[in-house]
PDB file of C-alpha atoms in Angstrom:
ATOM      1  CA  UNK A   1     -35.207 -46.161  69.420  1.00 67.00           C
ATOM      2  CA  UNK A   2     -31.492 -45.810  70.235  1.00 81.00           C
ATOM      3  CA  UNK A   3     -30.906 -43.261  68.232  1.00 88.00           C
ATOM      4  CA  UNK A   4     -27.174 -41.396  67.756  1.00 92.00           C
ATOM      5  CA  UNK A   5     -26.478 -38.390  65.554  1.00 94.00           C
ATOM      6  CA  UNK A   6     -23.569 -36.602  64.907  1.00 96.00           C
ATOM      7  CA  UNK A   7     -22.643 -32.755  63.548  1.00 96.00           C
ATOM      8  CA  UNK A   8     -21.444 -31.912  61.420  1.00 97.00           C
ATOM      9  CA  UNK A   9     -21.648 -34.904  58.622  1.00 95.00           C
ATOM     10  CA  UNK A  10     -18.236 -33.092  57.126  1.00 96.00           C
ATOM     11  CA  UNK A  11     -16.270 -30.544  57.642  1.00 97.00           C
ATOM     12  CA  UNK A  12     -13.039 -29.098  55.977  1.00 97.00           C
ATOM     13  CA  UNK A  13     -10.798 -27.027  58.239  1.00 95.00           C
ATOM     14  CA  UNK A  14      -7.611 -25.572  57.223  1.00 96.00           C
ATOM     15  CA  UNK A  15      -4.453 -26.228  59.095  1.00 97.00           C
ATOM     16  CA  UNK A  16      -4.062 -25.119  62.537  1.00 96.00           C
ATOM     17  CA  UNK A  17      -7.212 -24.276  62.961  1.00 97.00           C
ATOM     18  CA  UNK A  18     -10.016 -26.426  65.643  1.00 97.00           C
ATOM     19  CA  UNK A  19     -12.548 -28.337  64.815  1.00 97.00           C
ATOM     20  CA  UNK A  20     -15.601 -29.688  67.308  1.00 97.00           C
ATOM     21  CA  UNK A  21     -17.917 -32.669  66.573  1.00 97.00           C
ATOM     22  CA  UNK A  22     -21.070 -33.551  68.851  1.00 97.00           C
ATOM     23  CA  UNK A  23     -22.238 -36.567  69.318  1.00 96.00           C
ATOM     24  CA  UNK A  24     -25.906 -36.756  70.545  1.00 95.00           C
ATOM     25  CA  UNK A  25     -27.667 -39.607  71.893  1.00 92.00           C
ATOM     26  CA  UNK A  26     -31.336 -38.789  70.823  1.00 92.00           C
ATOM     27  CA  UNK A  27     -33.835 -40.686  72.870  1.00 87.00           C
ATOM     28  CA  UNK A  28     -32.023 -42.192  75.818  1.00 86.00           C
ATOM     29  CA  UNK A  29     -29.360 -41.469  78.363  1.00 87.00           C
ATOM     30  CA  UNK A  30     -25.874 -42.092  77.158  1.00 86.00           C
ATOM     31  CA  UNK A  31     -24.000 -43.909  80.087  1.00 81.00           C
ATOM     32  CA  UNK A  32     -20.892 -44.404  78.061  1.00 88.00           C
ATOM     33  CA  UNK A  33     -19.979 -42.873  74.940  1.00 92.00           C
ATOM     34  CA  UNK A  34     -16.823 -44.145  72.468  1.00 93.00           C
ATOM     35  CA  UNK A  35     -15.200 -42.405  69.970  1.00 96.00           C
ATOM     36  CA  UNK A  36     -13.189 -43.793  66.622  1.00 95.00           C
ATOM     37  CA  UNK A  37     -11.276 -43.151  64.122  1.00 95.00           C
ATOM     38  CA  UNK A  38     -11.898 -45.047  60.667  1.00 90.00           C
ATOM     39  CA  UNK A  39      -9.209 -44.334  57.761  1.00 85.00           C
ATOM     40  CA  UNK A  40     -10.450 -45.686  54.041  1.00 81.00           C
ATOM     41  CA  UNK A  41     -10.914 -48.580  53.542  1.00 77.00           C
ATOM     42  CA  UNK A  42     -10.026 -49.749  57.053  1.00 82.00           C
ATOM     43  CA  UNK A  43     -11.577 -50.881  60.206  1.00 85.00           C
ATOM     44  CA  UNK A  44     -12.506 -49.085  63.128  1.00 89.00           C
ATOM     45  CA  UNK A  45      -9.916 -48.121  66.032  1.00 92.00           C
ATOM     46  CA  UNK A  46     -10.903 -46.681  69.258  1.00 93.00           C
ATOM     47  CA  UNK A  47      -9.577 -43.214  70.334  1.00 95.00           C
ATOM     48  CA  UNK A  48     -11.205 -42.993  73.722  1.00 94.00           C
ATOM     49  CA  UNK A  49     -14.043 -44.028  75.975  1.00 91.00           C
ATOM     50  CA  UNK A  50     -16.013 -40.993  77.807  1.00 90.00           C
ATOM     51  CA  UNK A  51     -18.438 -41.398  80.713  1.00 85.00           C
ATOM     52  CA  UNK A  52     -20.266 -38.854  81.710  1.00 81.00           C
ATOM     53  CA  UNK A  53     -18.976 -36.107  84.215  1.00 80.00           C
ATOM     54  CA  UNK A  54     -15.578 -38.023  84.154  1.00 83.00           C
ATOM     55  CA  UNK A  55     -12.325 -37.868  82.139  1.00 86.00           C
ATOM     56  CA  UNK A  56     -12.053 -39.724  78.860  1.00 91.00           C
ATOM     57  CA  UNK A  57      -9.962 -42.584  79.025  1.00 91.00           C
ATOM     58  CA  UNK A  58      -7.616 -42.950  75.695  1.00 95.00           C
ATOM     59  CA  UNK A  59      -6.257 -45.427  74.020  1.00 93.00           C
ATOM     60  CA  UNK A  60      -2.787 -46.111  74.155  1.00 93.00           C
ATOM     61  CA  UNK A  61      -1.087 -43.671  71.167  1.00 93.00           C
ATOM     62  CA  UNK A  62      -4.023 -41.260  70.777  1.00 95.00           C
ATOM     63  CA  UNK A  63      -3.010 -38.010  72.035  1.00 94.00           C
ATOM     64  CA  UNK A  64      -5.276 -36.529  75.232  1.00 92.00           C
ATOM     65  CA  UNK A  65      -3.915 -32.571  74.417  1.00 94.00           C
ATOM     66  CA  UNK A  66      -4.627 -32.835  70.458  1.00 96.00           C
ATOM     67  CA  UNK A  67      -8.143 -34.997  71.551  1.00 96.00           C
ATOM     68  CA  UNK A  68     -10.078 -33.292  73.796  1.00 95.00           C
ATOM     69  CA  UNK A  69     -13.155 -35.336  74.736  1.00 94.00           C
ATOM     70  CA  UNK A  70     -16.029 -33.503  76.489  1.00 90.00           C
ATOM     71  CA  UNK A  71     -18.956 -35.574  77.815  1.00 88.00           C
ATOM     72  CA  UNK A  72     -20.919 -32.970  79.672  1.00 83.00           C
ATOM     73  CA  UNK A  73     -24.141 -34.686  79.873  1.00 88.00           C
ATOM     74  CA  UNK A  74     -26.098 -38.214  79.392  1.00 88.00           C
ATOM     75  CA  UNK A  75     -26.972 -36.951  75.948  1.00 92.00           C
ATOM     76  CA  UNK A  76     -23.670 -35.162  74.452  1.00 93.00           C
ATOM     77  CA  UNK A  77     -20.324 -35.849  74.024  1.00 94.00           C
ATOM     78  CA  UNK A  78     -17.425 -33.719  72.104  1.00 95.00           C
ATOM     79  CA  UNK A  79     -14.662 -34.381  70.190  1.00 97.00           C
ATOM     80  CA  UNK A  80     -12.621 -31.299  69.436  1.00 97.00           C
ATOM     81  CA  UNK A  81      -9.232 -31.963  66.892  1.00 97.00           C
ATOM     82  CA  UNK A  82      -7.164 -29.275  68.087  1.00 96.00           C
ATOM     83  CA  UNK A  83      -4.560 -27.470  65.611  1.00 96.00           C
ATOM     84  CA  UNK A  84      -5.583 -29.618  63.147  1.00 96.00           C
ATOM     85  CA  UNK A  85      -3.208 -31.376  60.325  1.00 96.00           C
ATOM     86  CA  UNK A  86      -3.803 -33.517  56.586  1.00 95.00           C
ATOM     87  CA  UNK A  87      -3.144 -36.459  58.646  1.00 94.00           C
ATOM     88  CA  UNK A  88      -5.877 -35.834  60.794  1.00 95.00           C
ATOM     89  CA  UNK A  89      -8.475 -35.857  57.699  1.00 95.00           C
ATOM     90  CA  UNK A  90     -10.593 -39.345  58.774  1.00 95.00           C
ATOM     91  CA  UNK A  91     -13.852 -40.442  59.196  1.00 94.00           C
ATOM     92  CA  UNK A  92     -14.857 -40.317  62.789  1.00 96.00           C
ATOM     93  CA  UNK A  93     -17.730 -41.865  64.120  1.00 94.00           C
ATOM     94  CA  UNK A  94     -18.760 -41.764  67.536  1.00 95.00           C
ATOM     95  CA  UNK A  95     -20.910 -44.626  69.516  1.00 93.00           C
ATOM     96  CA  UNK A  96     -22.954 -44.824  73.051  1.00 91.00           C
ATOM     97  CA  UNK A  97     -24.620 -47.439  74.994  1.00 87.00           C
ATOM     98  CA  UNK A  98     -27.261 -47.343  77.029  1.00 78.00           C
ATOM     99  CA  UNK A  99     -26.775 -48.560  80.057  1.00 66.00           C
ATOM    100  CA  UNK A 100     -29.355 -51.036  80.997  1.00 57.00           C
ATOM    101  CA  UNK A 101     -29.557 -54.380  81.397  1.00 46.00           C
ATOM    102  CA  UNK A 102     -31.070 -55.558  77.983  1.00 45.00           C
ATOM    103  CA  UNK A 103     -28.562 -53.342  75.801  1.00 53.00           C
ATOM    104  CA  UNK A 104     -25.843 -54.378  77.846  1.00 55.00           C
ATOM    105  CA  UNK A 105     -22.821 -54.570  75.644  1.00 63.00           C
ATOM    106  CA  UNK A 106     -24.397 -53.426  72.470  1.00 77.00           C
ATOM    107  CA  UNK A 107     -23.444 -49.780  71.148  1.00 85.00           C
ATOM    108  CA  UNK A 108     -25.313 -47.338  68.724  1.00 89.00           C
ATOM    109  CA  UNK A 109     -23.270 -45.971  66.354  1.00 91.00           C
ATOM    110  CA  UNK A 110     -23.656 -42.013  64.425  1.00 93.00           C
ATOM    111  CA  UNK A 111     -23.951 -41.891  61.208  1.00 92.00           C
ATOM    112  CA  UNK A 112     -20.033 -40.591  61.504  1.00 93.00           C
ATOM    113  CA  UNK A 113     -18.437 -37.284  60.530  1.00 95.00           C
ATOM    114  CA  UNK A 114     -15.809 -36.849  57.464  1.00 94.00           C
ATOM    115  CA  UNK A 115     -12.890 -34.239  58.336  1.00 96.00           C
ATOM    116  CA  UNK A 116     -10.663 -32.807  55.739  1.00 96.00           C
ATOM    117  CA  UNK A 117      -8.051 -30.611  56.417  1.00 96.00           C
ATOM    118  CA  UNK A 118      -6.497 -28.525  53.755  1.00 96.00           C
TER     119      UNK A 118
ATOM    120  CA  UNK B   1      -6.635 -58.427  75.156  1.00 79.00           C
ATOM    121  CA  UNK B   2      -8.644 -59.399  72.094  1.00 85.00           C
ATOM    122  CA  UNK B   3      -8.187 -59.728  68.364  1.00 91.00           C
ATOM    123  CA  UNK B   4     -10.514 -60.164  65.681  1.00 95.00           C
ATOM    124  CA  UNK B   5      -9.208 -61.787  61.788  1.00 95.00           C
ATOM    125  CA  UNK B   6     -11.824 -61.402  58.904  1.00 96.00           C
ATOM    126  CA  UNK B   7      -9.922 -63.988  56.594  1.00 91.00           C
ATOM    127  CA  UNK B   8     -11.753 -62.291  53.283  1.00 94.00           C
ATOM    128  CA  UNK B   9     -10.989 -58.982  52.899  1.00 94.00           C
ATOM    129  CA  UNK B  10     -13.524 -58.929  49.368  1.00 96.00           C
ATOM    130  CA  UNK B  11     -16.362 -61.195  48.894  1.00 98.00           C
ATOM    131  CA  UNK B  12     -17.995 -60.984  45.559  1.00 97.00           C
ATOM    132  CA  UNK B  13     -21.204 -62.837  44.945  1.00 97.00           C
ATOM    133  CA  UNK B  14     -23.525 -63.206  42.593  1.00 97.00           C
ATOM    134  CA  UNK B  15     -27.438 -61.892  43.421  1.00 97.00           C
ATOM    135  CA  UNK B  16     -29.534 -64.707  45.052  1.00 97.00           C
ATOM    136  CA  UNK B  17     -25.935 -66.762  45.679  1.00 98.00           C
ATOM    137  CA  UNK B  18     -25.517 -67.679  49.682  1.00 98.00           C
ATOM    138  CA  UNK B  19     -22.380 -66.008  51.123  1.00 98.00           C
ATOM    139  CA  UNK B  20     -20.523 -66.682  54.650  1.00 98.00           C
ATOM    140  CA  UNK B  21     -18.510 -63.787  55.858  1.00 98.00           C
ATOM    141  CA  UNK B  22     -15.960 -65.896  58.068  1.00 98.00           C
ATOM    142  CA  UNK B  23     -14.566 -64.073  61.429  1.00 98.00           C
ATOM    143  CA  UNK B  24     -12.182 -65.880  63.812  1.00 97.00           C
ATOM    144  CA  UNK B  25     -11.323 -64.096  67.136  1.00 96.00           C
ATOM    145  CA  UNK B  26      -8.679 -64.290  70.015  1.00 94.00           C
ATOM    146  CA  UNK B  27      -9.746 -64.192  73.643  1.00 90.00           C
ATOM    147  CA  UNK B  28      -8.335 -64.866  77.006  1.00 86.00           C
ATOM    148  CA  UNK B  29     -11.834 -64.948  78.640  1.00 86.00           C
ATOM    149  CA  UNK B  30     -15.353 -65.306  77.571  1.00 86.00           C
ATOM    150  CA  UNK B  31     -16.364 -63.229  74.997  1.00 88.00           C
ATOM    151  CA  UNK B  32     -19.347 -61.216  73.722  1.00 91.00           C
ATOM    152  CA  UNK B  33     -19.762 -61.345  69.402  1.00 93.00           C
ATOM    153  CA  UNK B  34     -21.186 -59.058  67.005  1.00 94.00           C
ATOM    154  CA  UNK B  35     -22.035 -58.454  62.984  1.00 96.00           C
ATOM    155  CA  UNK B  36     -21.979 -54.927  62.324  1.00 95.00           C
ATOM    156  CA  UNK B  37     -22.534 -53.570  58.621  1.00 95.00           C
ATOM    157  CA  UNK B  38     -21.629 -50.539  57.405  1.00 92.00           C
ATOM    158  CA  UNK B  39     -23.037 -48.749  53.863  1.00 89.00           C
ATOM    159  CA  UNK B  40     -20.606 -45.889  52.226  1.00 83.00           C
ATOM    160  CA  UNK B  41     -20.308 -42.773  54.446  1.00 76.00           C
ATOM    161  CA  UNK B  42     -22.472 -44.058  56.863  1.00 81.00           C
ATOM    162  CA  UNK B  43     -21.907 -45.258  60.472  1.00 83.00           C
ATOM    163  CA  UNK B  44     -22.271 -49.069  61.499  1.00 89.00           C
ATOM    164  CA  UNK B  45     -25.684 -50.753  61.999  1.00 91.00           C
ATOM    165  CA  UNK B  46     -25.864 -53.795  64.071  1.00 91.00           C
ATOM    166  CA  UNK B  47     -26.374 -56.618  62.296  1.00 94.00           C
ATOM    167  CA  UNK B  48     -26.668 -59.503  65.308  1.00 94.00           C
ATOM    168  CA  UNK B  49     -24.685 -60.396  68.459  1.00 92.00           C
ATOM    169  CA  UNK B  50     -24.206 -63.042  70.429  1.00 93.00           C
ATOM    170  CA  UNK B  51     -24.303 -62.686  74.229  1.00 88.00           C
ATOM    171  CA  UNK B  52     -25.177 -65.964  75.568  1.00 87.00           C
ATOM    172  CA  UNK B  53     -27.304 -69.566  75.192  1.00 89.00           C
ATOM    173  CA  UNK B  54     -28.267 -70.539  71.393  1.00 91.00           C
ATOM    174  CA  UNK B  55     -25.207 -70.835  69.153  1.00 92.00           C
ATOM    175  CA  UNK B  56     -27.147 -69.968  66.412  1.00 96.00           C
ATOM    176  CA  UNK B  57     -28.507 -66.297  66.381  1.00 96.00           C
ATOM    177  CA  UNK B  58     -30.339 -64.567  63.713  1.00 96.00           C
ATOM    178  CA  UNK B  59     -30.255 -61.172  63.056  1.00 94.00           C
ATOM    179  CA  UNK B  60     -31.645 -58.340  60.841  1.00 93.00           C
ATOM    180  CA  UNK B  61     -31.995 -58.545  57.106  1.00 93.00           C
ATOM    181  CA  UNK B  62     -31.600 -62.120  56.815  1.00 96.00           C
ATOM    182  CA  UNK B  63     -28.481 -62.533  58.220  1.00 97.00           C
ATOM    183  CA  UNK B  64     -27.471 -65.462  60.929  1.00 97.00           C
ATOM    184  CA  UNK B  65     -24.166 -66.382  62.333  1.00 98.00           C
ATOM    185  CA  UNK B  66     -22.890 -69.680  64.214  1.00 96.00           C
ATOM    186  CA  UNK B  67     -20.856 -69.060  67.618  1.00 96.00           C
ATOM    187  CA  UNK B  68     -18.199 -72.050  67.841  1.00 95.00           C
ATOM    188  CA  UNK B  69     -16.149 -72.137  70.974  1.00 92.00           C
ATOM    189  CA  UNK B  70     -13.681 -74.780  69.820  1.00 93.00           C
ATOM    190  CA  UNK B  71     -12.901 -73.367  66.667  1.00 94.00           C
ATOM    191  CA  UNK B  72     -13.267 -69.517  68.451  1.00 95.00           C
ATOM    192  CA  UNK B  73     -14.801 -68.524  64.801  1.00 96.00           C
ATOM    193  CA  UNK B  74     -18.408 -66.512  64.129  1.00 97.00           C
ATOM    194  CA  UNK B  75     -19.540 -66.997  60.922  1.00 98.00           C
ATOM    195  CA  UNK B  76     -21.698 -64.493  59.394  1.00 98.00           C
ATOM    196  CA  UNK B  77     -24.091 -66.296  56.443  1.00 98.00           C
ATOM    197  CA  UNK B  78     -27.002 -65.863  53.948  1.00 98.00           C
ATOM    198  CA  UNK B  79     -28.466 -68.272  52.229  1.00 97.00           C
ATOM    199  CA  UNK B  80     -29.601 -65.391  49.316  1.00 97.00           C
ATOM    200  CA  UNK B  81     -28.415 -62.410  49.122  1.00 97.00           C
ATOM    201  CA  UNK B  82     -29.677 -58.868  47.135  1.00 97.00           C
ATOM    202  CA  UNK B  83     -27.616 -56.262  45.678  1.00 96.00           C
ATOM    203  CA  UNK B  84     -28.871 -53.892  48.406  1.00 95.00           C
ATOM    204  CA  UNK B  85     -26.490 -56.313  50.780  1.00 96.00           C
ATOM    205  CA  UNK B  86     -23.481 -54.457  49.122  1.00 96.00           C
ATOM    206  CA  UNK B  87     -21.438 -53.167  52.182  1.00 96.00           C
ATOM    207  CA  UNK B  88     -18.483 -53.161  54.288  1.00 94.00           C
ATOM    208  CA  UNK B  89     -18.854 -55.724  56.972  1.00 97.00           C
ATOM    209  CA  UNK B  90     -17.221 -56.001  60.312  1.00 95.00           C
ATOM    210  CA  UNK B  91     -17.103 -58.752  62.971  1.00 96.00           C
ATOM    211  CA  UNK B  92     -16.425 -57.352  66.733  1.00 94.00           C
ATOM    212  CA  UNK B  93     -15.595 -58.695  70.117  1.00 92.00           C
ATOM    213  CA  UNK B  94     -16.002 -57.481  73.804  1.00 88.00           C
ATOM    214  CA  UNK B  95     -15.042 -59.159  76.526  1.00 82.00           C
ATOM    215  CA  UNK B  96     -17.638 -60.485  79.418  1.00 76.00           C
ATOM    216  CA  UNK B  97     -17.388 -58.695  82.311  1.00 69.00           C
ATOM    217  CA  UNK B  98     -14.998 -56.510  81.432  1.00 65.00           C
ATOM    218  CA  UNK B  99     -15.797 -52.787  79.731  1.00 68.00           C
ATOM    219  CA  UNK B 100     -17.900 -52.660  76.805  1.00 73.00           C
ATOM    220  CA  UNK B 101     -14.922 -51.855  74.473  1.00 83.00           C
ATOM    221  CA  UNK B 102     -15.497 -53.287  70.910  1.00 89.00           C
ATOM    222  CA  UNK B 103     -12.286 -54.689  68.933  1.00 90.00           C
ATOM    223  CA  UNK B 104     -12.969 -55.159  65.651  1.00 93.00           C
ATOM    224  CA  UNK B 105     -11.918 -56.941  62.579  1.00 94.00           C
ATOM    225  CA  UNK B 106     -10.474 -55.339  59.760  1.00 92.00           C
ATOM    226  CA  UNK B 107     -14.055 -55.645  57.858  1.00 94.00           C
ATOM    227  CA  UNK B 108     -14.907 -57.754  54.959  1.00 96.00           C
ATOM    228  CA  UNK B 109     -16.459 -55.855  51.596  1.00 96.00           C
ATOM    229  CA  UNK B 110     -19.263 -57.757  50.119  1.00 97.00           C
ATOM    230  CA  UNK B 111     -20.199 -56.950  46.594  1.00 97.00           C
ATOM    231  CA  UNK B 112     -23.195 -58.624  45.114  1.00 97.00           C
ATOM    232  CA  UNK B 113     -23.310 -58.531  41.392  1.00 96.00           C
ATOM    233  CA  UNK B 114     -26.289 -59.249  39.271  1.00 95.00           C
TER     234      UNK B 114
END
């Protein structure tokens, strides 16, 4: 159980252009969902935090207009890069928890989605 | 706020060789611990965590880690290792009580060699 996929796996955009990514939870309701941002070879860093039917809260330095976080339901969440730039290409991987008691504190993570932009 | 140091940024190792993955963190208040590993192009898999009571807490594949207050560290070991344990490897903290944000080290890359 606890199961999180994301779509696309990759996708290559060219420059100014938009680009969505879903992030499903796939067999259980999705209290809180996390999104971030992994460059090569480095660690994780978070972007934002989404709850469901509520505004994303961002990290400090992430832009909320170029960001746009959409968590529409227990079981989706979107990440749309808006006008998208090369320094934008990343892996982004997106995470949820579930909410009760016995997962408190632990998050499921997608399998992640690589973005290149050209 | 929290921080986490992996001290090794490469471990290499040799197949059927123990390895510990050392993590130290920084906390204000109580904390919450996990072991996450990650394979190439994949997302993380939870490896163990450490919420509360035993020190000692054993996780998938293996894998155990020692909580230590005093010395604020959470060790990640294996007494034999496989080549299919090649992977990046990241230590995490959350704080109790507070949101269920993750901070996370900068990772650790184990390569086992035969």
């Amino acid at each position: 159980g606890a199961v999180v996929s994301q779509h696309p796996s990759r996708v290559i955009c060219k420059s100014g252009t938009s680009v969505k990514i879903e992030c499903r939870s796939l067999d259980f309701q999705a209290t809180t969902m996390f999104w971030y941002r992994q460059f090569p070879k480095q660690s994780l860093m978070l972007m934002a935090t989404s709850n469901e039917g509520s505004k994303a809260t961002y990290e400090q330095g992430v832009e909320k207009d170029k960001f746009l976080i959409n968590h529409a339901s227990l079981t989706l969440s979107t990440l749309t890069v808006t006008s998208a730039h090369p320094e934008d290409s990343s892996f982004y991987i997106c995470s949820a928890t579930q909410g009760d008691r016995g997962s408190l504190y632990e998050q499921y993570f997608g399998p992640g989605t690589r973005l290149t932009v050209t | 706020a929290q921080s986490v140091t992996q001290l090794d940024s490469q471990v290499p190792v040799f197949e059927e060789a123990p390895v510990e993955l050392r993590c130290n963190y920084s906390s204000s208040v109580s904390v919450y611990l996990f072991w996450y590993v990650q394979y190439p192009n994949q997302g993380l898999q939870l490896l163990l965590k450490y919420l509360s009571g035993s020190t000692l807490v054993k996780g998938i594949n293996g894998f155990e880690a020692e909580f230590n207050k005093s010395q604020t560290s959470f060790h990640l070991r294996k007494p034999s290792v496989h080549i299919s344990d090649t992977a990046e490897y990241f230590c995490a903290v959350s704080s109790q009580g507070g949101s269920e944000k993750l901070v996370f080290g900068k990772g650790t890359k184990l390569t086992v060699n035969p």
